[in-house]
Coordinates of C-alpha atoms in Angstrom, one line a residue:
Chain A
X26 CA 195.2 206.6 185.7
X27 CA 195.6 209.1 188.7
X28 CA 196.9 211.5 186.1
X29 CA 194.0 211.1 183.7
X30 CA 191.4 211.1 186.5
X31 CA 193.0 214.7 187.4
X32 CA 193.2 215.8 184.1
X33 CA 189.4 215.2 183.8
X34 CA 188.1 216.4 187.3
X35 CA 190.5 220.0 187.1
X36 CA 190.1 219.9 183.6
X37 CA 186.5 219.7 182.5
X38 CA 184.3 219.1 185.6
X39 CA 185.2 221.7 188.0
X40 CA 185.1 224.3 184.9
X41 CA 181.5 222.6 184.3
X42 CA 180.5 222.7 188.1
X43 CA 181.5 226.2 188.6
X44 CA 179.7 227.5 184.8
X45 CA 176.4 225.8 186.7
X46 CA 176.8 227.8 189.6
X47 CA 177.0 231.0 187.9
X48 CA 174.1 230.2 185.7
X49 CA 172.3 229.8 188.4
X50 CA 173.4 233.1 189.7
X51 CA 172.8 234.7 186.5
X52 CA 169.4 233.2 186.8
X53 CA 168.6 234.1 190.7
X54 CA 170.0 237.7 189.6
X55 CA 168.0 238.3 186.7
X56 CA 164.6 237.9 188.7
X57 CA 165.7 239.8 191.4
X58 CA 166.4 242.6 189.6
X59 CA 162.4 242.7 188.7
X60 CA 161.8 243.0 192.3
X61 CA 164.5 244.8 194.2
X62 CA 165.5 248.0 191.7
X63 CA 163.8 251.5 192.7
X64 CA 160.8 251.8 190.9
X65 CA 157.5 249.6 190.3
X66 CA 158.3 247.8 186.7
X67 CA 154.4 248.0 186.0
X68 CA 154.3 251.3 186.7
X69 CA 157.5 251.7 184.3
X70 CA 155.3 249.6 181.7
X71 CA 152.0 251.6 182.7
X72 CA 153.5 254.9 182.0
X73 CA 155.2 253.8 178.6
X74 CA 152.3 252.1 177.3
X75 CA 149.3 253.6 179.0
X76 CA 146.1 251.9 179.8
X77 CA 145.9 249.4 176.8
X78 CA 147.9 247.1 179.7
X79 CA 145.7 245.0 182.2
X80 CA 147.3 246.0 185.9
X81 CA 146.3 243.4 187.7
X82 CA 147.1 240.9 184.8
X83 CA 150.7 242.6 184.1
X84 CA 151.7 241.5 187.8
X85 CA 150.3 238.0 187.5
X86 CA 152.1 237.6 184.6
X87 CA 155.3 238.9 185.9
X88 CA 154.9 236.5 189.3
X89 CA 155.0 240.4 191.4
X90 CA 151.7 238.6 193.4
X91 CA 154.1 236.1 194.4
X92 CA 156.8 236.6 197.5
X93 CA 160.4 236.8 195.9
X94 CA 161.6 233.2 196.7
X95 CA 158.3 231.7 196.0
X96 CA 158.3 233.7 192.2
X97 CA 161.8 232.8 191.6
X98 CA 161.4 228.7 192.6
X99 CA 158.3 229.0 190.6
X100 CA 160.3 229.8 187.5
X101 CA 163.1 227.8 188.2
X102 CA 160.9 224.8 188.0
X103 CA 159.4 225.6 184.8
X104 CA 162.4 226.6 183.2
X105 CA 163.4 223.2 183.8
X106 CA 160.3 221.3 182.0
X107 CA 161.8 223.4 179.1
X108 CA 158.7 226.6 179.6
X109 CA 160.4 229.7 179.2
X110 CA 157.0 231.9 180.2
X111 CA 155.8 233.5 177.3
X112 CA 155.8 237.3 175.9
X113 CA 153.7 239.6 177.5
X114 CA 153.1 241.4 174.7
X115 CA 152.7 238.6 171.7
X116 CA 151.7 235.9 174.1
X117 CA 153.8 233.2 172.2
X118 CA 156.2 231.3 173.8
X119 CA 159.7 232.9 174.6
X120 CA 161.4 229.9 173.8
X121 CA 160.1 229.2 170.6
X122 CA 160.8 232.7 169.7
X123 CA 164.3 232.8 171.2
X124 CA 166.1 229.8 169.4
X125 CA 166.3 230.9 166.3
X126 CA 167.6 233.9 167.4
X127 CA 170.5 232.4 169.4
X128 CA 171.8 230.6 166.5
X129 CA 171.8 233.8 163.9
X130 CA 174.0 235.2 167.0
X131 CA 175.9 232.8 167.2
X132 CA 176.7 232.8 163.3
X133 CA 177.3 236.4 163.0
X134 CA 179.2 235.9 166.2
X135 CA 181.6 233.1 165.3
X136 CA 182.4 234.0 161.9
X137 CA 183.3 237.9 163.1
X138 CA 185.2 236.2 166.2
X139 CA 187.2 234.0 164.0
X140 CA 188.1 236.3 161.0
X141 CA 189.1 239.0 163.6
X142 CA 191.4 236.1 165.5
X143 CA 192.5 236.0 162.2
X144 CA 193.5 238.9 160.8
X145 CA 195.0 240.1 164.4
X146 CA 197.3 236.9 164.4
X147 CA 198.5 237.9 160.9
X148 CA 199.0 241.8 161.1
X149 CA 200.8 241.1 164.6
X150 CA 202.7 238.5 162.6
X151 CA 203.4 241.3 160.0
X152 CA 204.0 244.4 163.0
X153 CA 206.7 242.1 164.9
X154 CA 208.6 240.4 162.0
X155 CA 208.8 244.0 159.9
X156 CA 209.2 246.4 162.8
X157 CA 209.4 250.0 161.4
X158 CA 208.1 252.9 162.8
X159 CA 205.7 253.0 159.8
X160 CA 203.9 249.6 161.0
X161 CA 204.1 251.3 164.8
X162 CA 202.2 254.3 163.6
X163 CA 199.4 252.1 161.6
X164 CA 198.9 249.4 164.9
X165 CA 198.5 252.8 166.6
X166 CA 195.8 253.7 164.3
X167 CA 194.0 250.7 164.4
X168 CA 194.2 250.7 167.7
X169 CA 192.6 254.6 168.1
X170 CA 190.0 253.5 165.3
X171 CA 189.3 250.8 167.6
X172 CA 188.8 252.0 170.4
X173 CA 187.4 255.6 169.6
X174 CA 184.6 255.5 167.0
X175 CA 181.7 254.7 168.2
X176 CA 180.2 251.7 166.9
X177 CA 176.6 253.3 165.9
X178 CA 178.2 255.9 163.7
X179 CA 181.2 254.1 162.0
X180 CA 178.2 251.6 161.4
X181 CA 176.1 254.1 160.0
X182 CA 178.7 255.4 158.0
X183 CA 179.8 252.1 156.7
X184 CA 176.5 251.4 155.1
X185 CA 176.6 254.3 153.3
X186 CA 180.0 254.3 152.1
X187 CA 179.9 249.8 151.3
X188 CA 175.7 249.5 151.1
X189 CA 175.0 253.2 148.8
X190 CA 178.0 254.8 147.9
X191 CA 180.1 251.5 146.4
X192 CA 177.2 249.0 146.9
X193 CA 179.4 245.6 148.0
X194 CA 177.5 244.8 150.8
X195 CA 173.5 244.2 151.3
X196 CA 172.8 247.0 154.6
X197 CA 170.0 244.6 156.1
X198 CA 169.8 241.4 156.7
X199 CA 173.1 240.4 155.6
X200 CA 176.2 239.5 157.1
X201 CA 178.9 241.3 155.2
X202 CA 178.2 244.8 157.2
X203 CA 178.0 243.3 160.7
X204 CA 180.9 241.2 160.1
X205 CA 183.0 244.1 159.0
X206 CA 182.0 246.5 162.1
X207 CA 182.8 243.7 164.7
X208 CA 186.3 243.3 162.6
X209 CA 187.1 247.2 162.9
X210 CA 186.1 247.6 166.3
X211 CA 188.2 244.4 167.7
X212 CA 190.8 244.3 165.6
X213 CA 193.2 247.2 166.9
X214 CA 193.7 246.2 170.8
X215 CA 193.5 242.7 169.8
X216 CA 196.6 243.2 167.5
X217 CA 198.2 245.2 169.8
X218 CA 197.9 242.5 172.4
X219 CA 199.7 239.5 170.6
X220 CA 202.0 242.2 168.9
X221 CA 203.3 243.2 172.4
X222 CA 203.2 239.8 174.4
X223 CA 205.1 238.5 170.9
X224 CA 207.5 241.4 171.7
X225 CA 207.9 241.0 175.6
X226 CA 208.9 237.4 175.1
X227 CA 210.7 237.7 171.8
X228 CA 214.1 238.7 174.1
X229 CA 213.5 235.1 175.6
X230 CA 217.0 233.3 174.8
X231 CA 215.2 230.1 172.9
X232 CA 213.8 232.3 170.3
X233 CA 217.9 233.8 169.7
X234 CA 219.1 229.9 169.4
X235 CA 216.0 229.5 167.3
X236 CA 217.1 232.6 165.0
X237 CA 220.8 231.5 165.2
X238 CA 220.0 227.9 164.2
X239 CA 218.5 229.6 160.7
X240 CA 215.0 229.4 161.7
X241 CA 213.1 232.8 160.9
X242 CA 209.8 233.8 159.2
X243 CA 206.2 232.0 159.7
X244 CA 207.7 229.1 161.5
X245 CA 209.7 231.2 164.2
X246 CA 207.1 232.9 164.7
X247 CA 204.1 230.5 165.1
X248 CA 206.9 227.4 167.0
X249 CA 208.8 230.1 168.8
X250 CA 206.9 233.2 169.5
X251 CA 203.4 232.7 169.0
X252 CA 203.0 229.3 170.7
X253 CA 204.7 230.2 174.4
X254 CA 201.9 232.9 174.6
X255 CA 198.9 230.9 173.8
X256 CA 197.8 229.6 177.0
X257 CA 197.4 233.4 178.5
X258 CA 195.6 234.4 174.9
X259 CA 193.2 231.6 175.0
X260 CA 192.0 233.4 178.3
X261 CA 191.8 236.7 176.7
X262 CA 190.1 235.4 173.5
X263 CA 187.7 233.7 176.2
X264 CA 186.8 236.5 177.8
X265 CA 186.6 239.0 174.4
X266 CA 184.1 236.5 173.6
X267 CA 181.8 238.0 175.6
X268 CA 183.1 241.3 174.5
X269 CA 182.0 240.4 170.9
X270 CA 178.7 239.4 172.2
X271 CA 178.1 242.7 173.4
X272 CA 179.0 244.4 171.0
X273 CA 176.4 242.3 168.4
X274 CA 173.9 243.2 170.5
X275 CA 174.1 247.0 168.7
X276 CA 175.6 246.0 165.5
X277 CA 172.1 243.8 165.0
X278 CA 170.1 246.2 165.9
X279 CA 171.6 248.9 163.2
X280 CA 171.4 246.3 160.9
X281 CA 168.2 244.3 161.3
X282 CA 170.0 241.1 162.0
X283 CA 167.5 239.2 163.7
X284 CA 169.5 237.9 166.4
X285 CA 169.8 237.8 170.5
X286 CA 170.9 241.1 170.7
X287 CA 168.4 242.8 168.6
X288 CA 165.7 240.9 170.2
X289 CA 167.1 242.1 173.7
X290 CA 166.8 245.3 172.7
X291 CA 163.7 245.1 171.1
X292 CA 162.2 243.8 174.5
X293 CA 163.9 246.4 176.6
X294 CA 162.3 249.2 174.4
X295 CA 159.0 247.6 174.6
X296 CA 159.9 246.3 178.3
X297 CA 158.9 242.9 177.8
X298 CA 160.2 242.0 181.4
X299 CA 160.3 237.9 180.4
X300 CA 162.1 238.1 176.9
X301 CA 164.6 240.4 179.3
X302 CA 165.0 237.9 181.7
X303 CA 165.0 235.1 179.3
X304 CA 167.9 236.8 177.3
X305 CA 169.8 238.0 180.3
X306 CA 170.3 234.6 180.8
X307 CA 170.7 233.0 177.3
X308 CA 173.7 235.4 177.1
X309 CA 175.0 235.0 180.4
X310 CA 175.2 231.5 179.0
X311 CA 177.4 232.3 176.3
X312 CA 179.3 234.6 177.6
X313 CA 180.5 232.1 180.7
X314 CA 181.0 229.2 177.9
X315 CA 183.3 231.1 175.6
X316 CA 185.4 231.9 178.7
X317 CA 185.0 228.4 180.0
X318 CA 185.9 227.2 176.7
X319 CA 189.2 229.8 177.0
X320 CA 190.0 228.3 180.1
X321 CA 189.7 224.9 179.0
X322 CA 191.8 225.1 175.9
X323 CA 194.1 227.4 177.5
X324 CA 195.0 224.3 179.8
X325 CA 195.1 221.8 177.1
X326 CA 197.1 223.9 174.5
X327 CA 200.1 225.2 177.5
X328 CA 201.1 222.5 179.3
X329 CA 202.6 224.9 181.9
X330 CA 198.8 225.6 182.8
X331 CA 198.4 222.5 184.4
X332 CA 200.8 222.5 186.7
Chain L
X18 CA 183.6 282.3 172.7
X19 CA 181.7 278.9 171.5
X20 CA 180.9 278.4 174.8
X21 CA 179.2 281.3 175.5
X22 CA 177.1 281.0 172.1
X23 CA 176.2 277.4 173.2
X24 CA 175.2 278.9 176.6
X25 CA 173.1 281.8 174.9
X26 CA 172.1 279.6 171.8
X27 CA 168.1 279.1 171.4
X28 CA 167.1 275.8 170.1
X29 CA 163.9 277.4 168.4
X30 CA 163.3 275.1 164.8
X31 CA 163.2 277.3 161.4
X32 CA 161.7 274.8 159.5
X33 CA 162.6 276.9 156.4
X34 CA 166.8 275.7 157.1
X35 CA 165.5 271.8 158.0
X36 CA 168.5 269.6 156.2
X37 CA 170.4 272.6 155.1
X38 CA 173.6 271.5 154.2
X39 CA 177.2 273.2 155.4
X40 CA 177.7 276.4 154.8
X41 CA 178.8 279.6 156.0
X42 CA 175.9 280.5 157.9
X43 CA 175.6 276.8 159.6
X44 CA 179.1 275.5 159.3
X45 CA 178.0 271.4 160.1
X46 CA 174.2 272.4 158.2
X47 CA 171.1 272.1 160.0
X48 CA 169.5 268.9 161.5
X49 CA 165.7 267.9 160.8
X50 CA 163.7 270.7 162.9
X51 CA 166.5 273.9 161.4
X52 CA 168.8 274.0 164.1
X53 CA 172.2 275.0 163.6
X54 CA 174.2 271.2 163.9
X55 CA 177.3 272.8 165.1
X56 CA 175.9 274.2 168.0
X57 CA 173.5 271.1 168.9
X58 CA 176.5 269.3 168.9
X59 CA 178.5 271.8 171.0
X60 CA 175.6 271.7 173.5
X61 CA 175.8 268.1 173.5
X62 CA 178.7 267.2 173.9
X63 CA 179.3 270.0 176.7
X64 CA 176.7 268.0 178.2
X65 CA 177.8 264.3 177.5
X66 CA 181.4 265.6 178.8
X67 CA 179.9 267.0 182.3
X68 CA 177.9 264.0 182.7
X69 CA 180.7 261.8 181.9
X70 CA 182.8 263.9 184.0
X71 CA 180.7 263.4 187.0
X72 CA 180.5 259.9 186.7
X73 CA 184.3 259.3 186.4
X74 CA 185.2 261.2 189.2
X75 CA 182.2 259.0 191.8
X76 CA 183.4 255.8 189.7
X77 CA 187.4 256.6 190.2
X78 CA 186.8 257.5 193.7
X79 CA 184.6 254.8 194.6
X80 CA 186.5 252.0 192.9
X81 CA 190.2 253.2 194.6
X82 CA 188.9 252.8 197.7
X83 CA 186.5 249.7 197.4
X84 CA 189.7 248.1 195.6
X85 CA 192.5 249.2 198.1
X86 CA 190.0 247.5 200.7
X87 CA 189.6 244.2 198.7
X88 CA 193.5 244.0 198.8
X89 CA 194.0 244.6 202.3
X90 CA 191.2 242.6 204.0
X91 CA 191.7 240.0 200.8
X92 CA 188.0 239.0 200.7
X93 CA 187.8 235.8 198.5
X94 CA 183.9 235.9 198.4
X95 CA 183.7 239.3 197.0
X96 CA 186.7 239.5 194.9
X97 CA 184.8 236.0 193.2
X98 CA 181.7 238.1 192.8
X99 CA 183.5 241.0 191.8
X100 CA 185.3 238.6 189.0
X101 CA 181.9 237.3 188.0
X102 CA 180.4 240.8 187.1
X103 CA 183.7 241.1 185.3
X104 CA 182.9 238.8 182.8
X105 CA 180.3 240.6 181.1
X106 CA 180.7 243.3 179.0
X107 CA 180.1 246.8 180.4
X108 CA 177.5 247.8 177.8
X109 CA 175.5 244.5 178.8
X110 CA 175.4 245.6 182.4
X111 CA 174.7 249.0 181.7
X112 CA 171.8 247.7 179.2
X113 CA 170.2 245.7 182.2
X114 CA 170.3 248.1 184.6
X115 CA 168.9 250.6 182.2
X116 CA 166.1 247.9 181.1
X117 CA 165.1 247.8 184.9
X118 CA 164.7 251.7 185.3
X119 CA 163.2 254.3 184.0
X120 CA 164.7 256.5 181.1
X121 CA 166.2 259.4 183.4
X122 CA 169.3 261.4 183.7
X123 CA 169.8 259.9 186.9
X124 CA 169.2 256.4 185.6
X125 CA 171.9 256.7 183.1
X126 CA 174.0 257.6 186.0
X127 CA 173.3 255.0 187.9
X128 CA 173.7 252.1 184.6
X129 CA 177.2 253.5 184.0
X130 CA 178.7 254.1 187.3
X131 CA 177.8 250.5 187.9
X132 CA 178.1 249.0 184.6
X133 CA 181.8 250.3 184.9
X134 CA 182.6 249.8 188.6
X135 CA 183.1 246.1 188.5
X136 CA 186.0 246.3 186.2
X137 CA 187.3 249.5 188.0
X138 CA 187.5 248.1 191.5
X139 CA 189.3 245.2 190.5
X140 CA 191.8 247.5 188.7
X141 CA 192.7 249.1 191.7
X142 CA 192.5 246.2 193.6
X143 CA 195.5 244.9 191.5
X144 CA 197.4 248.0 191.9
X145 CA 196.6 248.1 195.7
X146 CA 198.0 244.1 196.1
X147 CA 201.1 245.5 193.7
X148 CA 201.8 248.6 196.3
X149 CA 201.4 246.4 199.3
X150 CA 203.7 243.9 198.3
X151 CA 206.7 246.8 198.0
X152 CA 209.0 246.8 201.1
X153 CA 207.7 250.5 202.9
X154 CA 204.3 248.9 202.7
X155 CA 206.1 245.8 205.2
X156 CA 207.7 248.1 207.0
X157 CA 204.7 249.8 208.2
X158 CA 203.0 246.7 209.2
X159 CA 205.6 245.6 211.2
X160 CA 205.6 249.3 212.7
X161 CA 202.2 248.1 213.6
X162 CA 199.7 250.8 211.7
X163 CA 196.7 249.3 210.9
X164 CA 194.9 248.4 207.6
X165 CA 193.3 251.8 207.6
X166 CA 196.3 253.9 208.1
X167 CA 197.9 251.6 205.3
X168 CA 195.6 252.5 202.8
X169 CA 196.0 256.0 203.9
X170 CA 199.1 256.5 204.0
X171 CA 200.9 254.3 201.7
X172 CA 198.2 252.7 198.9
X173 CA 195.5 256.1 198.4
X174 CA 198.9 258.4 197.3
X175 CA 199.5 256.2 194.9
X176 CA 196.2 255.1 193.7
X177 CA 195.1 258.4 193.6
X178 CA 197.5 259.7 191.3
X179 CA 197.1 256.8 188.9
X180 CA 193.1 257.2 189.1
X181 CA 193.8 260.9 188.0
X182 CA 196.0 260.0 185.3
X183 CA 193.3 257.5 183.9
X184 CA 190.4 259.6 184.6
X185 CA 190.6 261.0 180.9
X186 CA 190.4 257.7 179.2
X187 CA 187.8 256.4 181.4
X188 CA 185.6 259.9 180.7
X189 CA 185.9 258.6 176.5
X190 CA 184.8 255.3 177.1
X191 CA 182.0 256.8 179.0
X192 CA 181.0 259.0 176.7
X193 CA 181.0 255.9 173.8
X194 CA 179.1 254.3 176.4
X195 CA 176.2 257.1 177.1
X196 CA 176.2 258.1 173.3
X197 CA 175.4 254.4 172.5
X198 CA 172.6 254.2 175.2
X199 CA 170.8 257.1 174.3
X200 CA 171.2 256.3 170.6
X201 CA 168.8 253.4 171.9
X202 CA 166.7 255.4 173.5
X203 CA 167.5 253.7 177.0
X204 CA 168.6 257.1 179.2
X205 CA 169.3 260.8 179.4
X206 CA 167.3 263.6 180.5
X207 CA 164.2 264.9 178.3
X208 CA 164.8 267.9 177.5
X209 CA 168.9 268.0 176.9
X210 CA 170.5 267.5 173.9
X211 CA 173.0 264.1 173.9
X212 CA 174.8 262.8 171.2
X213 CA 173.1 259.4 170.8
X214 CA 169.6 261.0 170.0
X215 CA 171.4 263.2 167.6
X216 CA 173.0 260.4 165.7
X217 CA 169.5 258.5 166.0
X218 CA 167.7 261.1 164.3
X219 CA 170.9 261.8 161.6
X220 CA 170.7 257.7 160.9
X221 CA 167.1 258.1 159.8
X222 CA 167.8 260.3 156.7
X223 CA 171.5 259.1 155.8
X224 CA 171.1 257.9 152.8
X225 CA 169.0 261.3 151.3
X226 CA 171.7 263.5 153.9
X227 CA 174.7 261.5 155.0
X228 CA 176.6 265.1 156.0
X229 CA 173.9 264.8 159.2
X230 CA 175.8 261.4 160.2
X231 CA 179.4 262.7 159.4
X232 CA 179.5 265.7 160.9
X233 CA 177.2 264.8 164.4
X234 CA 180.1 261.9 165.3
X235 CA 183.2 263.0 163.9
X236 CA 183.6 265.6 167.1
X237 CA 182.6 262.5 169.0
X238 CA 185.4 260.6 167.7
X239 CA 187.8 263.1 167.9
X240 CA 186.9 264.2 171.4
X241 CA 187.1 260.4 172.6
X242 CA 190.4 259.8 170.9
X243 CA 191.7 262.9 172.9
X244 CA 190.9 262.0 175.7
X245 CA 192.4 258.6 175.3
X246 CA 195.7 259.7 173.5
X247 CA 195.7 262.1 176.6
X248 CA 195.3 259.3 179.2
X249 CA 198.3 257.2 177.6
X250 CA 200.3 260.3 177.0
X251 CA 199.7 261.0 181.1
X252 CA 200.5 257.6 181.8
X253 CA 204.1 257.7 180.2
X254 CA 204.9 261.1 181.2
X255 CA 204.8 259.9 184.7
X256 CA 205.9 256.6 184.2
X257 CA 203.1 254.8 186.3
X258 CA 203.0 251.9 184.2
X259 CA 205.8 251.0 186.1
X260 CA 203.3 250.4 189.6
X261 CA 201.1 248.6 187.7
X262 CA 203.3 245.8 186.3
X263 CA 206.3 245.4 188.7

């Protein structure tokens, strides 16, 4: 019972205590930042968009009337009767606007996180098991693709050569081209990372009994060299999360995928200080739950992490 | 010799050449107002490199210390708030912090150097706990110096020379960084050619002149993967992965 009781508290409610305190942070942070950076964000807002903006009304709405504690208690309490403020451009209500948004993120986001997880699990599998100097030269070029193109113009040149040149993919509003840009900009370090902790422990002697007892192929490498390293890549994964998150936020913009990141943009452009705020926030939040959700499965699936 | 026709090139549009495509006169073609590609992106990327340069150097600088601080004072609360900016991406930071200011050179500066420094500092701060763990490191605290003349004398030599050998791949992901941001419009100086706004306008007329897209970021890959191969190739050559991991 004492067991289970730990399990649960070191398990799943101090992760779950902690991820509140940071949200709140994130929150507490994210008005600050309105108030204490050089500059006067109406003025910012004035000078971008001239005198179609009401002054006086532009700091009502942004609570800059208000002292900093009172503003920021003042929001906190609305945010939690569910009113998320509204857009100071449109007027409509951020949160009505923001949900659907969050979940088109989240798909493009998942189903790019997982086939990437993928496909770096099975060319590391491929790399380790078939080492030649051939397969060391192409992790190196993944990982230099990777890592080196930037992601506006390999996505710009991507929609030619799959949306024009051989038309496979739809270049807006679809998920084909996003998918593919978040695979080919993850995929090379995230090979090379399993590929070389694979290698680093593959000297271990359980894995030569393993090999010496006739087991070789998928199953020594998924029982005997893949499993041992899971605890420490359920971290990592946790935090590329966020990684991924970030980079969406472009990838949806070049491709009119009306997500969270697009519509962060989009505000920052137009310097709609609430939608900001608001999606500061809402990806803070997923950012700290895919890495809470790392740490969590990274305890459950290495038993050595609870110790 | 490119230099100094990027230094003495006018940037004056001949309409006549807009969208001309390579040739011998304009060996990457012409962009939408006539001017030569090549040199805009020469000029650009001269400029993305110094700015990047600048920025590296404050960020390395900054960080080494801040981090060889954090390991000898071993401040929980700031290494936790350190770890908590770690979490987020870089380019979300830098997005933030460029949301919140105006679209200046100087604002740019300021997103990256501290959408990077989080990440940085506790680099070195790892590195800094690694030296101070090695035997000389004891030895001079039980000769009695001090935490400052610890981190002069046995951590900064060492940092130092790792921050240096890093610098290059920290100035390509700073560049991929700044090209992105002014792609979007949030940063960089009116008036100076950067890469992003060249690849902005180049994405606007892709599909009737893709040559605009593939010839404005193909030196930006190739510079980026340079400066990276040239950062691991540093790295081996003087064997300082070994500090890091032992």
């Amino acid at each position: 019972m004492q067991h289970f009781l730990n399990r649960v508290i070191y398990g799943f409610i101090s992760p779950l205590v902690r991820l509140s305190f940071f949200l709140l942070l994130v929150f507490i942070l994210s008005r600050l930042a309105l108030h204490l950076l050089p500059g006067d964000p109406v003025d910012v807002m004035m000078a971008e968009f001239g005198s179609a903006l009401d002054r006086q009304k532009l700091i009502h709405d942004l609570k800059l009337d208000q002292g900093i504690v009172a503003s920021i208690i003042s929001d906190f309490k609305d945010h939690l009767h569910g009113n998320l403020g509204r857009s100071l451009h449109s007027g409509d209500p951020i949160g009505v606007l923001l949900w659907p948004r969050i979940q088109k993120t989240l798909l493009l986001g998942s189903i790019g996180f997982l086939l990437t997880l993928i496909l770096s699990i099975f060319l590391a599998f491929i790399i380790v098991n078939f080492e030649s100097r051939f397969l060391r030269q192409i992790e190196i070029l993944l990982l230099t693709l990777s890592n080196a193109t930037p992601t506006v113009w390999l996505a710009t040149m991507m929609a030619y050569l799959l949306g024009v040149h051989w038309p496979i993919f739809e270049i807006s509003r679809s998920l084909g081209l996003p998918i593919t840009i978040l695979v080919i900009t993850h995929i090379g370090p995230w090979t090379k990372l399993v590929a070389e902790r694979i290698r680093s422990d593959s000297k271990q002697v359980f894995i030569n009994a393993a090999r010496a007892r006739g087991i070789h192929g998928a199953r020594l490498f998924f029982k005997y060299q893949f499993m041992p390293i899971i605890g420490p890549l359920c971290v990592y994964f946790g935090l590329q999360g966020g990684q991924f998150l970030a980079g969406s936020t472009v990838i949806e913009t070049l491709f009119d995928w009306p997500g969270l990141g697009s519509f962060f943009i989009e505000s920052l452009q137009k310097r709609d200080y609430p939608i900001i705020q608001a999606s500061i926030f809402f990806t803070a939040a997923v950012i700290l739950v895919f890495n809470l959700l790392g740490d969590i499965l990274s305890r459950q699936l290495d038993p050595r992490q609870r110790v | 010799m490119t230099l100094f026709s990027t230094i003495t090139f006018s940037e004056r549009f001949v309409l006549e050449d807009a969208f001309c495509k390579p040739s011998s006169t304009h060996w990457f073609g012409c962009d939408t107002f006539g001017r030569d590609l090549f040199m805009m992106i020469t000029k650009g990327t001269i400029y993305s490199l110094g700015t990047t340069a600048v920025i590296s150097i404050f960020l390395t600088f900054t960080a080494l210390i801040i981090g060889a601080v954090l390991a000898v004072r071993k401040s929980r609360i700031i290494t936790q708030v350190n770890d908590f900016f770690i979490v987020f991406p870089t380019i979300l930071i830098a997005l933030i912090l460029a949301a919140f200011l105006k679209s200046t050179g100087f604002n740019l500066f300021f997103a990256l150097f501290f959408g990077y420094l989080p990440t940085q500092i506790r680099v070195y701060q790892a590195l800094s706990a690694n030296i101070l763990a090695k035997d000389f490191c004891e030895a001079s605290r039980s000769l009695g110096k001090g935490n400052i003349e610890i981190i002069r004398t046995d951590i900064l030599p060492f940092t130092i020379e790792y921050g240096l050998v890093k610098l290059p791949g920290l100035i390509g992901n700073l560049i991929l960084l700044e090209t992105t941001l002014t792609f979007l419009g949030l940063g960089g100086s009116v008036g100076h050619v950067n890469l992003g706004g060249l690849l902005s306008q180049a994405r606007d007329y892709f599909f009737e002149f893709p040559h605009l897209t593939l010839f404005t970021g193909l030196p930006l890959f190739m510079v980026v993967a340079f400066f990276q191969a040239l950062s691991e190739r540093l790295l081996n050559r003087f064997r300082l992965g070994t500090i890091s991991s032992s």
